[in-house]
mmCIF file with all atom_site columns, C-alpha atoms in Angstrom:
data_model
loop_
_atom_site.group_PDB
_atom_site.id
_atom_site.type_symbol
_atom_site.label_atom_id
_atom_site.label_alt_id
_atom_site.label_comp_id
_atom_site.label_asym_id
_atom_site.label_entity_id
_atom_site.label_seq_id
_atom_site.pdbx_PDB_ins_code
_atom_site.Cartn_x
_atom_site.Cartn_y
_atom_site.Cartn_z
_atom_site.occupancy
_atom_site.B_iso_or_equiv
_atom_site.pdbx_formal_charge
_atom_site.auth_seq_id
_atom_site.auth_comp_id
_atom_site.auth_asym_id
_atom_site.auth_atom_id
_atom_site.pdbx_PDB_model_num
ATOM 1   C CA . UNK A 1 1   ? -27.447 29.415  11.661  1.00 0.00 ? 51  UNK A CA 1
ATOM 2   C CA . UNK A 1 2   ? -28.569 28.231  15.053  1.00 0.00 ? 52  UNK A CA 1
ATOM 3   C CA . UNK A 1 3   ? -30.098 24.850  15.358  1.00 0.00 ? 53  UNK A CA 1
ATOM 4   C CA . UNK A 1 4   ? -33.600 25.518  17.735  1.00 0.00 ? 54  UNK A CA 1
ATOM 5   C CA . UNK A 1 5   ? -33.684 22.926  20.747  1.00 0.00 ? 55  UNK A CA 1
ATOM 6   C CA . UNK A 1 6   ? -30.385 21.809  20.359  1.00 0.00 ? 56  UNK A CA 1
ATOM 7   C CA . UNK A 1 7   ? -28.541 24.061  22.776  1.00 0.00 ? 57  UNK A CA 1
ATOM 8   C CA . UNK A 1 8   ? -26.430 26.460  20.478  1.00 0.00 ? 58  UNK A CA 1
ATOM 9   C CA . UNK A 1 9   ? -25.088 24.094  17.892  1.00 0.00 ? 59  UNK A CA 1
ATOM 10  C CA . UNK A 1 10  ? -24.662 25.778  14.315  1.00 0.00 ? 60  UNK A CA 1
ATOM 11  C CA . UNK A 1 11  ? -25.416 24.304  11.120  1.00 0.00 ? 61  UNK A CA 1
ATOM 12  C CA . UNK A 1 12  ? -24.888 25.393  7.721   1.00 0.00 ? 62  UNK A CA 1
ATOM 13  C CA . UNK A 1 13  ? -26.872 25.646  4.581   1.00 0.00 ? 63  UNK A CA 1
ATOM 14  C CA . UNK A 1 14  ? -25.855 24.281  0.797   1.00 0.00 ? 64  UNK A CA 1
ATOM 15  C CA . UNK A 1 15  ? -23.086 22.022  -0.183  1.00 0.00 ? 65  UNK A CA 1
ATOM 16  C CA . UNK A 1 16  ? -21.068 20.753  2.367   1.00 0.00 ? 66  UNK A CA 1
ATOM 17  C CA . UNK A 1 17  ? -17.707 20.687  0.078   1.00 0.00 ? 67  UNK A CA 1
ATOM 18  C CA . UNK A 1 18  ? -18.673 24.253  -1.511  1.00 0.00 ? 68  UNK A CA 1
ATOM 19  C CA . UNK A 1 19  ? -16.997 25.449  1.445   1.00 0.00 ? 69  UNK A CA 1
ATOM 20  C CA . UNK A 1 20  ? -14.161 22.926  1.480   1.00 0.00 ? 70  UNK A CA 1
ATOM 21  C CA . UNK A 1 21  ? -10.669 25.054  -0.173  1.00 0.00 ? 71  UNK A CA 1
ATOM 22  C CA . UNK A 1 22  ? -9.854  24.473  -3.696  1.00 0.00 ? 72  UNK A CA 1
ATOM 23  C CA . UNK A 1 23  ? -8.286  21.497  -4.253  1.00 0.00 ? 73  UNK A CA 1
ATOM 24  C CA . UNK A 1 24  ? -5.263  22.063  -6.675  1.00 0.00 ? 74  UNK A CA 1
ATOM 25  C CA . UNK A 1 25  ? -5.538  19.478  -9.326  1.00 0.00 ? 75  UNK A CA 1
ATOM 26  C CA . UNK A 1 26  ? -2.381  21.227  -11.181 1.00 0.00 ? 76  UNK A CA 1
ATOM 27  C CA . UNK A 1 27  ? 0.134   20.249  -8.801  1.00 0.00 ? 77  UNK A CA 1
ATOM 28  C CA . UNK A 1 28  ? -1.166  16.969  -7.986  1.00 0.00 ? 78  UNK A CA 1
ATOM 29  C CA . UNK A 1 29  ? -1.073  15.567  -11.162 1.00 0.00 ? 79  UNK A CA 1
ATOM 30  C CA . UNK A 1 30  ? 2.599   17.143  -11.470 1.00 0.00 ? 80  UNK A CA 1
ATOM 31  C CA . UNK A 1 31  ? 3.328   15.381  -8.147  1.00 0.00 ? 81  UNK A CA 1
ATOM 32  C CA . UNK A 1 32  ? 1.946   11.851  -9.344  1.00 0.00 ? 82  UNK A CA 1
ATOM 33  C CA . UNK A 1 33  ? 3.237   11.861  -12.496 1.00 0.00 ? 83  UNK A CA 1
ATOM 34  C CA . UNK A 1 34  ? 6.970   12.744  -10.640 1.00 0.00 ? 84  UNK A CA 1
ATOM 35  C CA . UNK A 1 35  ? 6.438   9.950   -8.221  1.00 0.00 ? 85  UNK A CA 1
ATOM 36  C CA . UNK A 1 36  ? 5.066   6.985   -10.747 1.00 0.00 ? 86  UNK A CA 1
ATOM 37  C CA . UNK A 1 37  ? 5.712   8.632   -14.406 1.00 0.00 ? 87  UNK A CA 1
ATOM 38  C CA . UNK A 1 38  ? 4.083   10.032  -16.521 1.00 0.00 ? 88  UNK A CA 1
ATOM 39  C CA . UNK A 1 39  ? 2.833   7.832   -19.214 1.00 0.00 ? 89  UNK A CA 1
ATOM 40  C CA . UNK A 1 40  ? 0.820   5.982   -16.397 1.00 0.00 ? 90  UNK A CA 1
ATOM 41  C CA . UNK A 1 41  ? -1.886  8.367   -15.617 1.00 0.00 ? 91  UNK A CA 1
ATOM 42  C CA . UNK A 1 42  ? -4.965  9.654   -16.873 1.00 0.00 ? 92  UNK A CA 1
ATOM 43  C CA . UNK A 1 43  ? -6.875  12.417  -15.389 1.00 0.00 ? 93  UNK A CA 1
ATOM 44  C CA . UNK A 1 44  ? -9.150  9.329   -13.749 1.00 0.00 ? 94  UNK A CA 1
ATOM 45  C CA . UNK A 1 45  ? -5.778  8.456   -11.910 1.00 0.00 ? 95  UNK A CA 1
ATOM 46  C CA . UNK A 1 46  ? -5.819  12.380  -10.563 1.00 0.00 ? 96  UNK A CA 1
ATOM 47  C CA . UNK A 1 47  ? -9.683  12.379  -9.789  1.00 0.00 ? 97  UNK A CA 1
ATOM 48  C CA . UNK A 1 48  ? -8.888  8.930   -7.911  1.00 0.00 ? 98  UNK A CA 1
ATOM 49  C CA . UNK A 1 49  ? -6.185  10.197  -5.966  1.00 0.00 ? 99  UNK A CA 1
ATOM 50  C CA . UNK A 1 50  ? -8.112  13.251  -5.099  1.00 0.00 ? 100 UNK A CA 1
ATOM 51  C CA . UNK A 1 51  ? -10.243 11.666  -2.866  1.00 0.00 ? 101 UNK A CA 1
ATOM 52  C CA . UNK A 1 52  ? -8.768  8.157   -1.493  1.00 0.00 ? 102 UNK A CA 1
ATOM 53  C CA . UNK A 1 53  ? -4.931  8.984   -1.547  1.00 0.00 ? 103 UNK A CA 1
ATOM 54  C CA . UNK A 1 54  ? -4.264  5.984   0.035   1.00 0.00 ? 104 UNK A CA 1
ATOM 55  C CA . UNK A 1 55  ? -5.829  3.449   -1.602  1.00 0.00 ? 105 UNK A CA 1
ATOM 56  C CA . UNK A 1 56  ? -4.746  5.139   -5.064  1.00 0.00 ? 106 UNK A CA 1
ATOM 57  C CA . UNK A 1 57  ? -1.299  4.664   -3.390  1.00 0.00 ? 107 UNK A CA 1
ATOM 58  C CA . UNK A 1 58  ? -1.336  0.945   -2.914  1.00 0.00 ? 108 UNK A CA 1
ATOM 59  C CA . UNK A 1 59  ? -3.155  0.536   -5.978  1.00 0.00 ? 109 UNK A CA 1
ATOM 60  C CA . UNK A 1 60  ? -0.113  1.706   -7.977  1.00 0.00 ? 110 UNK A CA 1
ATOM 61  C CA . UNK A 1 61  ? 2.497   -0.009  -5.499  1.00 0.00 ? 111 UNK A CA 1
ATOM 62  C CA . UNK A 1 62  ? 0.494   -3.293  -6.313  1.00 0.00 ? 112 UNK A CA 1
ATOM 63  C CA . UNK A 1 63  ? 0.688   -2.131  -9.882  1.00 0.00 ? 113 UNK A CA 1
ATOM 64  C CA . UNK A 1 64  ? 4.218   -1.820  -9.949  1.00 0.00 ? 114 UNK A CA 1
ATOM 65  C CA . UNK A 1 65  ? 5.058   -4.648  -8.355  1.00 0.00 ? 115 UNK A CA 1
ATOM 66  C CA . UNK A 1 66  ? 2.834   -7.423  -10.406 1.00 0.00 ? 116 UNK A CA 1
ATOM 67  C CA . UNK A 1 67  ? 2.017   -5.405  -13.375 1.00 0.00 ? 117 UNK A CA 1
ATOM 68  C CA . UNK A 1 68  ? -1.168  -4.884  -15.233 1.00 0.00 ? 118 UNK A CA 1
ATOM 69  C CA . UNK A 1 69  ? -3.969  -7.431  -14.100 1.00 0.00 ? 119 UNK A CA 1
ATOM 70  C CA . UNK A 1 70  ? -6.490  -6.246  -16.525 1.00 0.00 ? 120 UNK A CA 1
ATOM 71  C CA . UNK A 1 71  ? -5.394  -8.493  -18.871 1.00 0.00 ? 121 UNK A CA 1
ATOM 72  C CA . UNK A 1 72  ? -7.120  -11.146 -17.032 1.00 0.00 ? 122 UNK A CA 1
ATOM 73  C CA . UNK A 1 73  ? -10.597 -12.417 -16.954 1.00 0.00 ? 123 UNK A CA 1
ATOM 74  C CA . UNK A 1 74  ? -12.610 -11.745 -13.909 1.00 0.00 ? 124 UNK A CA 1
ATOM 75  C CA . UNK A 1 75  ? -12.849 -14.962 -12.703 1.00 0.00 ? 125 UNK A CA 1
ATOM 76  C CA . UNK A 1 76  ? -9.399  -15.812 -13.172 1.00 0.00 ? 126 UNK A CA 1
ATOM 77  C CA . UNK A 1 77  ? -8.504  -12.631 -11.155 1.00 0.00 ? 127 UNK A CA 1
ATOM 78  C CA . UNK A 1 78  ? -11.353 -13.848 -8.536  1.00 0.00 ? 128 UNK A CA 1
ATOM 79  C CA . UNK A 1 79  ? -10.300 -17.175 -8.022  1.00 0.00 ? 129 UNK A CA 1
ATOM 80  C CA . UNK A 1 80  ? -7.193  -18.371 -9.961  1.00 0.00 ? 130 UNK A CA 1
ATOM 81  C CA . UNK A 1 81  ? -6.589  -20.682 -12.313 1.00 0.00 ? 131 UNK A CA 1
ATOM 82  C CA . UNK A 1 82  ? -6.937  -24.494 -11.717 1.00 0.00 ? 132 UNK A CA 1
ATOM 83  C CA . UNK A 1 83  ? -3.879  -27.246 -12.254 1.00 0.00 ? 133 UNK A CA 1
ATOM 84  C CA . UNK A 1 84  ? -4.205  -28.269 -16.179 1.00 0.00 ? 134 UNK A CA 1
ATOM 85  C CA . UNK A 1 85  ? -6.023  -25.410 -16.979 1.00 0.00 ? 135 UNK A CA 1
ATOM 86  C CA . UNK A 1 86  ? -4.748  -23.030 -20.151 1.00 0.00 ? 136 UNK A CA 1
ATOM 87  C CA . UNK A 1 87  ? -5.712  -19.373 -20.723 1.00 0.00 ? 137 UNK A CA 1
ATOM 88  C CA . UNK A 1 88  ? -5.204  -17.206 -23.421 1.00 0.00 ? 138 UNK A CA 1
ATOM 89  C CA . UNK A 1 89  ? -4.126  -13.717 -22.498 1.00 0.00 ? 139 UNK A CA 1
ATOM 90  C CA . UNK A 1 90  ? -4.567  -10.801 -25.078 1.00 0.00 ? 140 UNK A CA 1
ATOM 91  C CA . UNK A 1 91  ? -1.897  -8.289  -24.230 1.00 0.00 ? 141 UNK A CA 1
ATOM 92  C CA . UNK A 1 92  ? -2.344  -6.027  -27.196 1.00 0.00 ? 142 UNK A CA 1
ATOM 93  C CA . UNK A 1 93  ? -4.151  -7.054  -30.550 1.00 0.00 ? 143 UNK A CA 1
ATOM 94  C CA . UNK A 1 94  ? -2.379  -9.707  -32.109 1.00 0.00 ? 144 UNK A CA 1
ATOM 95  C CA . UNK A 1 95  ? -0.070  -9.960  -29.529 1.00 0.00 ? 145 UNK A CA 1
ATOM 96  C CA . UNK A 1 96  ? -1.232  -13.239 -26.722 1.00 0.00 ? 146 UNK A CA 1
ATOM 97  C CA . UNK A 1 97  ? 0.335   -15.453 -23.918 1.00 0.00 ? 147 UNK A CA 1
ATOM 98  C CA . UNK A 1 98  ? -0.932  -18.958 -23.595 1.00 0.00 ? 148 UNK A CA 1
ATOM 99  C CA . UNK A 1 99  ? -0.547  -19.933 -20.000 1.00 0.00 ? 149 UNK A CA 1
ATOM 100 C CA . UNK A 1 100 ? -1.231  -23.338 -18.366 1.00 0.00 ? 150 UNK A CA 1
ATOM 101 C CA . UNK A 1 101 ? -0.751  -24.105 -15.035 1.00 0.00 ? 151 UNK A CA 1
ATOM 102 C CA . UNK A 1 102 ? 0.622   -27.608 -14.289 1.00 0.00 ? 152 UNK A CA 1
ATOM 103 C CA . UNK A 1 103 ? 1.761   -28.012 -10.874 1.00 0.00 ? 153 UNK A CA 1
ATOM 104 C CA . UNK A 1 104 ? 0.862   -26.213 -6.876  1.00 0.00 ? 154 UNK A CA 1
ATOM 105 C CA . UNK A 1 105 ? 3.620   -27.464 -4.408  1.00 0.00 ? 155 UNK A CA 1
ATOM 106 C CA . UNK A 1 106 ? 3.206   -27.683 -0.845  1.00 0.00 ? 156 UNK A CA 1
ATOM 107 C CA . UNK A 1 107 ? 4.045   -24.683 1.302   1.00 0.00 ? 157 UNK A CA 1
ATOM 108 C CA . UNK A 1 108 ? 7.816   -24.640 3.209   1.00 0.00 ? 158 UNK A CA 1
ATOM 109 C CA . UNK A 1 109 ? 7.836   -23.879 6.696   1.00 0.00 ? 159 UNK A CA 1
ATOM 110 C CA . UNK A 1 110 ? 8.320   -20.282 5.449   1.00 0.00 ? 160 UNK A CA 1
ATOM 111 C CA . UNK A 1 111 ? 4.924   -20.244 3.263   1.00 0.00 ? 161 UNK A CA 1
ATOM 112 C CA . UNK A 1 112 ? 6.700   -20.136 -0.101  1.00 0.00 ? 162 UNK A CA 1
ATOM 113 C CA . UNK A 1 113 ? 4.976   -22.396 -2.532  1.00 0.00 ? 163 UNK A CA 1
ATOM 114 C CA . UNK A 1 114 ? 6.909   -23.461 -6.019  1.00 0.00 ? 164 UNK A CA 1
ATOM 115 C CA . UNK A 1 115 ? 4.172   -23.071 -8.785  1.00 0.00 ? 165 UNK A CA 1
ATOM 116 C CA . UNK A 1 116 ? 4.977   -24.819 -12.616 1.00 0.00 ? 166 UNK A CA 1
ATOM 117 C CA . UNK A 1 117 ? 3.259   -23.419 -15.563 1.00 0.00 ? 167 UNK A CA 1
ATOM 118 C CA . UNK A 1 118 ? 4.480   -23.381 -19.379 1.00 0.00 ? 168 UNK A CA 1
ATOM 119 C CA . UNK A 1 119 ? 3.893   -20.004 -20.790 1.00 0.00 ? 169 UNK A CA 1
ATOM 120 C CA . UNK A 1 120 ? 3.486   -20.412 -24.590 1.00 0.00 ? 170 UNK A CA 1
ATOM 121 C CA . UNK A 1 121 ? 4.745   -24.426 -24.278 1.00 0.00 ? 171 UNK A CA 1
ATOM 122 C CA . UNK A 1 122 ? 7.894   -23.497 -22.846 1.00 0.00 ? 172 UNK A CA 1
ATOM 123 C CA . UNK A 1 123 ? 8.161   -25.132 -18.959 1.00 0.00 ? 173 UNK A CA 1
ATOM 124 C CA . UNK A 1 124 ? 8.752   -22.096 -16.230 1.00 0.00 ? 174 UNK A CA 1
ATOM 125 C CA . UNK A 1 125 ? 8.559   -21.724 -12.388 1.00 0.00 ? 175 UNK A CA 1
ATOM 126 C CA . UNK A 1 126 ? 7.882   -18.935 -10.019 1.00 0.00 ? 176 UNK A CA 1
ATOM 127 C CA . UNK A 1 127 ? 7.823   -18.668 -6.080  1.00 0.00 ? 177 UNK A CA 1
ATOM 128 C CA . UNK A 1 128 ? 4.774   -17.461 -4.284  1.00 0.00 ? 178 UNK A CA 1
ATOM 129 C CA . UNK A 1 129 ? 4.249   -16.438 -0.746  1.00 0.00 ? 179 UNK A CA 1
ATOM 130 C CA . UNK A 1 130 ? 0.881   -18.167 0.344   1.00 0.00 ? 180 UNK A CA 1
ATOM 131 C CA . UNK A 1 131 ? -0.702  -15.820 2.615   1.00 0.00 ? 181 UNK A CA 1
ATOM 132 C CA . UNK A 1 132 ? -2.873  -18.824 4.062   1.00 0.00 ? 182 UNK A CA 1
ATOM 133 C CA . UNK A 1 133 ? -0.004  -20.918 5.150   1.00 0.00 ? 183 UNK A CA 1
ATOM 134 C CA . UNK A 1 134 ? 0.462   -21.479 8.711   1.00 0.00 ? 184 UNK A CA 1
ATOM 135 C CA . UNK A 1 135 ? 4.139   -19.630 9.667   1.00 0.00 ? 185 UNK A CA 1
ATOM 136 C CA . UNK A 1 136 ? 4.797   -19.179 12.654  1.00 0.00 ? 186 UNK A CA 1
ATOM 137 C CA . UNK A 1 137 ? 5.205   -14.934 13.080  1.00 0.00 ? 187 UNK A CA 1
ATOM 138 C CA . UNK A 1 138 ? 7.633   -13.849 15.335  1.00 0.00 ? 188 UNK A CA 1
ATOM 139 C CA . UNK A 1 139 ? 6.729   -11.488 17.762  1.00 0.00 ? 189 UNK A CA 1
ATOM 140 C CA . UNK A 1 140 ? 6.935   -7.301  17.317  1.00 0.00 ? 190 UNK A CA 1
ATOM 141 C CA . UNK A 1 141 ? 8.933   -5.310  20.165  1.00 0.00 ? 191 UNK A CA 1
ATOM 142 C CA . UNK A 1 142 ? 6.801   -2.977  21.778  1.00 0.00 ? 192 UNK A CA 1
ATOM 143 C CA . UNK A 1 143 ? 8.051   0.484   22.198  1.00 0.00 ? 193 UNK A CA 1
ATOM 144 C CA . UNK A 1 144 ? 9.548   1.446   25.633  1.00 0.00 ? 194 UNK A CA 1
ATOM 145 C CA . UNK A 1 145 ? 7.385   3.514   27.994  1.00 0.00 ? 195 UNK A CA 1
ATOM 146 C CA . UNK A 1 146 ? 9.042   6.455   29.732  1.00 0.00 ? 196 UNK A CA 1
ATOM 147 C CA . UNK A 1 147 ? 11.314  6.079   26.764  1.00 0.00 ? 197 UNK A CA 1
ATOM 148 C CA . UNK A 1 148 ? 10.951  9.535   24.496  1.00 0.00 ? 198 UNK A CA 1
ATOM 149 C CA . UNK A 1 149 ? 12.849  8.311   21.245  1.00 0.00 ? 199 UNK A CA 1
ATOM 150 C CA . UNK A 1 150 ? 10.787  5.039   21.510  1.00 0.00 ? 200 UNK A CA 1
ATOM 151 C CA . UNK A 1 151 ? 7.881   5.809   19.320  1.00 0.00 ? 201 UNK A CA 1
ATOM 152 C CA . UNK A 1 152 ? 5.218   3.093   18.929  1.00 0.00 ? 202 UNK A CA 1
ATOM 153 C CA . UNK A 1 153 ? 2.073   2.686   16.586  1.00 0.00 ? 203 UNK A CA 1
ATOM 154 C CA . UNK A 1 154 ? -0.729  4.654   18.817  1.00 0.00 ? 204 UNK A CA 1
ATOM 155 C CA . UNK A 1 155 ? -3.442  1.806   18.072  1.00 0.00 ? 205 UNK A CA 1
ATOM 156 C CA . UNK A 1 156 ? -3.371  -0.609  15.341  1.00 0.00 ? 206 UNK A CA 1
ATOM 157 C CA . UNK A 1 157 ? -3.077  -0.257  11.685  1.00 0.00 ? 207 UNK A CA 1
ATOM 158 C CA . UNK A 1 158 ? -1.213  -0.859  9.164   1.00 0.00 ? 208 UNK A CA 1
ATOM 159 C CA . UNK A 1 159 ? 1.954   0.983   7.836   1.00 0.00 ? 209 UNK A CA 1
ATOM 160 C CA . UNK A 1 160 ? 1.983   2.533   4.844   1.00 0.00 ? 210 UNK A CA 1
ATOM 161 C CA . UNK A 1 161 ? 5.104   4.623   4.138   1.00 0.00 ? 211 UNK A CA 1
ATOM 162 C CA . UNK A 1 162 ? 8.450   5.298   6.545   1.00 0.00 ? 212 UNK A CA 1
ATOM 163 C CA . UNK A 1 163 ? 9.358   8.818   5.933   1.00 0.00 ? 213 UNK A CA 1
ATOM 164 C CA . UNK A 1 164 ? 12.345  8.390   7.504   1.00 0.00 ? 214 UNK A CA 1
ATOM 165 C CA . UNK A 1 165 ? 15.820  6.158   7.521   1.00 0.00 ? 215 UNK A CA 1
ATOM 166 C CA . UNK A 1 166 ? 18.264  5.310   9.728   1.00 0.00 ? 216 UNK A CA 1
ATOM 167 C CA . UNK A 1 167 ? 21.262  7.897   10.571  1.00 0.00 ? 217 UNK A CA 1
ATOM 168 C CA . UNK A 1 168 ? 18.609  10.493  9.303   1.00 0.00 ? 218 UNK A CA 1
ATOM 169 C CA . UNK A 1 169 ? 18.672  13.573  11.546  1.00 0.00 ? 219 UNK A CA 1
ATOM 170 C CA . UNK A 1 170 ? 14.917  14.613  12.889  1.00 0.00 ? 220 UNK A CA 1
ATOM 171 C CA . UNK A 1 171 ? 13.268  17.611  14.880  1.00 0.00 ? 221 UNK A CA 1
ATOM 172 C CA . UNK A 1 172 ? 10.869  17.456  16.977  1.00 0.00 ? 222 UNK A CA 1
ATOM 173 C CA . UNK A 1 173 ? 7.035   16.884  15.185  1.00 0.00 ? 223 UNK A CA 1
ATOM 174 C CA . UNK A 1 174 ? 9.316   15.596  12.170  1.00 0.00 ? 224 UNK A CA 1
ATOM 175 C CA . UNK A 1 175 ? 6.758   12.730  10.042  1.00 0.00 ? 225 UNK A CA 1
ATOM 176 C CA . UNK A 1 176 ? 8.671   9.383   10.759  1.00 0.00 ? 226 UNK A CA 1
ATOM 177 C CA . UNK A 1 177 ? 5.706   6.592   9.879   1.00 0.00 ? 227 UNK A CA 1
ATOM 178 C CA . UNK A 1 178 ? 1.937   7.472   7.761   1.00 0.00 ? 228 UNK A CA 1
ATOM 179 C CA . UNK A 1 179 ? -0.494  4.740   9.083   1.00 0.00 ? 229 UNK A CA 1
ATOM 180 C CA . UNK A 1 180 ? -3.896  3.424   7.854   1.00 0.00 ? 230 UNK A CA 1
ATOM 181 C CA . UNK A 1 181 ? -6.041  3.001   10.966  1.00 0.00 ? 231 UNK A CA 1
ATOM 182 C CA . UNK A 1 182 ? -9.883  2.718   11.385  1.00 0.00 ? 232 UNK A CA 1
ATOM 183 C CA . UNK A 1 183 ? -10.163 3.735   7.564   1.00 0.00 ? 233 UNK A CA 1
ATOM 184 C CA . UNK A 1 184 ? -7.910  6.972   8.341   1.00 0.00 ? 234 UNK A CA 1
ATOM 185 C CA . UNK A 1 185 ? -4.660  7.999   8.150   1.00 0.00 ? 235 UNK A CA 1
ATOM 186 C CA . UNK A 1 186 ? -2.475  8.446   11.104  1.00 0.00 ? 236 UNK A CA 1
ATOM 187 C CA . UNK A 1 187 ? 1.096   10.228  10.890  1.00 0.00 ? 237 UNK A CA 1
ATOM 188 C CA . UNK A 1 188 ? 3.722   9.148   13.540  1.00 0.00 ? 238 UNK A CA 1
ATOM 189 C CA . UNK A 1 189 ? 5.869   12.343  14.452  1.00 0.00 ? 239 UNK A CA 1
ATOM 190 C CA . UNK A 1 190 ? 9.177   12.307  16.440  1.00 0.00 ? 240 UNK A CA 1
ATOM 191 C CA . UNK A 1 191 ? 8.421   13.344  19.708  1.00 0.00 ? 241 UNK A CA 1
ATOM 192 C CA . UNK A 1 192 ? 11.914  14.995  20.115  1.00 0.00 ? 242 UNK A CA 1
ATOM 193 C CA . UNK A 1 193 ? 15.202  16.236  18.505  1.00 0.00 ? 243 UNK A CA 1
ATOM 194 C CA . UNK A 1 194 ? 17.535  13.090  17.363  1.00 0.00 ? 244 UNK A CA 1
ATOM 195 C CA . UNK A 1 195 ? 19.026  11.039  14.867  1.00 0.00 ? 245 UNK A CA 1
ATOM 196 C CA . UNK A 1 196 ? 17.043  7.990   13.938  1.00 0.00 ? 246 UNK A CA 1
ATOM 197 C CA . UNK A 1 197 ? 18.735  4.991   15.146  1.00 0.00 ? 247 UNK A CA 1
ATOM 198 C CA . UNK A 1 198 ? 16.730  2.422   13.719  1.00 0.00 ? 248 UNK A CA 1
ATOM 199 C CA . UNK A 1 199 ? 13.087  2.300   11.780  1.00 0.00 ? 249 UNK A CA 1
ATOM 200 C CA . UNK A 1 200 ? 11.215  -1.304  12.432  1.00 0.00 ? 250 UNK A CA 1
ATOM 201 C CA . UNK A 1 201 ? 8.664   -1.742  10.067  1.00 0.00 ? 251 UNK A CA 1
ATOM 202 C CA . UNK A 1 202 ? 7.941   -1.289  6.160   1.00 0.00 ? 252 UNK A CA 1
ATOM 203 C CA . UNK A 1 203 ? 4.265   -0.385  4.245   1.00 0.00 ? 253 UNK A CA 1
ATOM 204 C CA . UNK A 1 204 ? 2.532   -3.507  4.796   1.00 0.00 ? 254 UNK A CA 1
ATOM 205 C CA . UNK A 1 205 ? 3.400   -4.559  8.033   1.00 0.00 ? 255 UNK A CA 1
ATOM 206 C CA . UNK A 1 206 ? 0.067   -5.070  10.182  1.00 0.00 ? 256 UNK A CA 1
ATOM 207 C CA . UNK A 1 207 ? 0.767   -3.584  13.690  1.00 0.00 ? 257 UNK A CA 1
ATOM 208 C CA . UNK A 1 208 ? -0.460  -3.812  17.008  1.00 0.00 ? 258 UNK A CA 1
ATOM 209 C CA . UNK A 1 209 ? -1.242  -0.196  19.449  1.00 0.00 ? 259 UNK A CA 1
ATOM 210 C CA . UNK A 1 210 ? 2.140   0.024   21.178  1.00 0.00 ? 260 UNK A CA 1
ATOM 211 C CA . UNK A 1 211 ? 4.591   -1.784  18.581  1.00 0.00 ? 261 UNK A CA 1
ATOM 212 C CA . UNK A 1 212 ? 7.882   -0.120  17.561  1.00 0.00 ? 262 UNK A CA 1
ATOM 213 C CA . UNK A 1 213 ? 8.172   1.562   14.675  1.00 0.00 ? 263 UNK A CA 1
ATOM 214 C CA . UNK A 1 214 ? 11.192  3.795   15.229  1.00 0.00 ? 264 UNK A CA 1
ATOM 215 C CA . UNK A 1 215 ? 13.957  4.452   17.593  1.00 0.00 ? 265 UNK A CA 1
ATOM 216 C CA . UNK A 1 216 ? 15.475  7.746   18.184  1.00 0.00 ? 266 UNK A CA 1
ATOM 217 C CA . UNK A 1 217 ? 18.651  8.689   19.997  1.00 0.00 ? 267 UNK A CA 1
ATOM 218 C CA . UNK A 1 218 ? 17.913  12.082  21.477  1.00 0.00 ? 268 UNK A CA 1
ATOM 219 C CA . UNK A 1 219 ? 19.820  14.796  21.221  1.00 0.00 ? 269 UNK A CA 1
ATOM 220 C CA . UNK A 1 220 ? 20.693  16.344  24.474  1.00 0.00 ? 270 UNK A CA 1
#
């Protein structure tokens, strides 16, 4: 129906996502369960994924990578754990970890820092990258202008999966890089026919509007 004063816009009555398509639950969660398994998710998982794809994305990538952090107190998830400090971690009933951190080194001019903790009185060490250090970052190439198979990030974001490899043969409007920018997703498409000569960047690089991402040799 017509909007009065406004000069012809429509509106519409009821529930905004009654008129949205179905949304097919089915072969999402056969989807997710081929890409991170099957024993770990729950229908929550599928109802998560539903609506921030993304974030349900890097939720499992962190998961994958560190493991379960549930096991650990809020605070200690919050704010770490403090030198000479021991905590108890309940993995399972009956089953525990006694952890206790004893030494923070200093950062290397690369921003790894050596931590030493004993994990249930036995001494062990681990390398961390400390986001906060001060490393020096060396600077992006920006993608060539007037250059077709020189595709750069349209404004800044940052990368969340390459779709693409080098030596792999692309058309033109072919997905090459899926981007998180301004709280959306942005898919980088080949602007032309090609063979991807080189891909720049991997999910978590933080990019600038106009940095490389992938280089194309066209095909004439």
């Amino acid at each position: 129906r017509k909007i009065e004063g406004s000069g012809g816009l429509s509106c519409f009555d009821g529930r905004p996502g009654a008129q949205l398509p179905p949304f097919d639950f089915e072969s999402t969660e056969a989807n997710l369960k081929e890409k991170w398994g099957s024993g770990k998710l729950s229908k929550y998982d599928v109802m998560s994924y539903a609506m921030y794809p993304a974030v349900f994305d890097e939720f499992m990538e962190r998961q994958e990578e560190y493991g379960k952090l549930s096991y650990l107190d809020t605070r200690t998830f919050l704010t770490g754990m403090k030198v000479g400090q021991e905590l108890t971690v309940e993995l399972e009933k009956g089953k525990h970890l006694v952890l206790k951190l004893i030494s923070v080194g200093e950062p290397t001019p690369d921003g790894i820092v050596n931590i030493q903790f004993e994990l249930n009185g036995q001494p062990r060490s681990a390398h961390v990258k400390d986001k906060r250090a001060a490393v020096k970052e060396t600077a992006r190439l920006k993608a060539l202008k007037g250059v077709t198979g020189s595709i750069g990030a349209a404004m800044p974001g940052v990368v969340l999966e390459t779709k693409v490899k080098k030596g792999d043969k692309v058309k033109k409007g072919d997905p090459l890089v899926l981007m998180s920018a301004m709280k959306m997703e942005t898919l980088l498409t080949s602007p032309c026919d090609g063979v991807v000569k080189q891909v720049v960047v991997t999910a978590g690089d933080q990019l600038d509007g106009g940095d490389l991402c992938v280089e194309i040799d066209e095909t004439l």
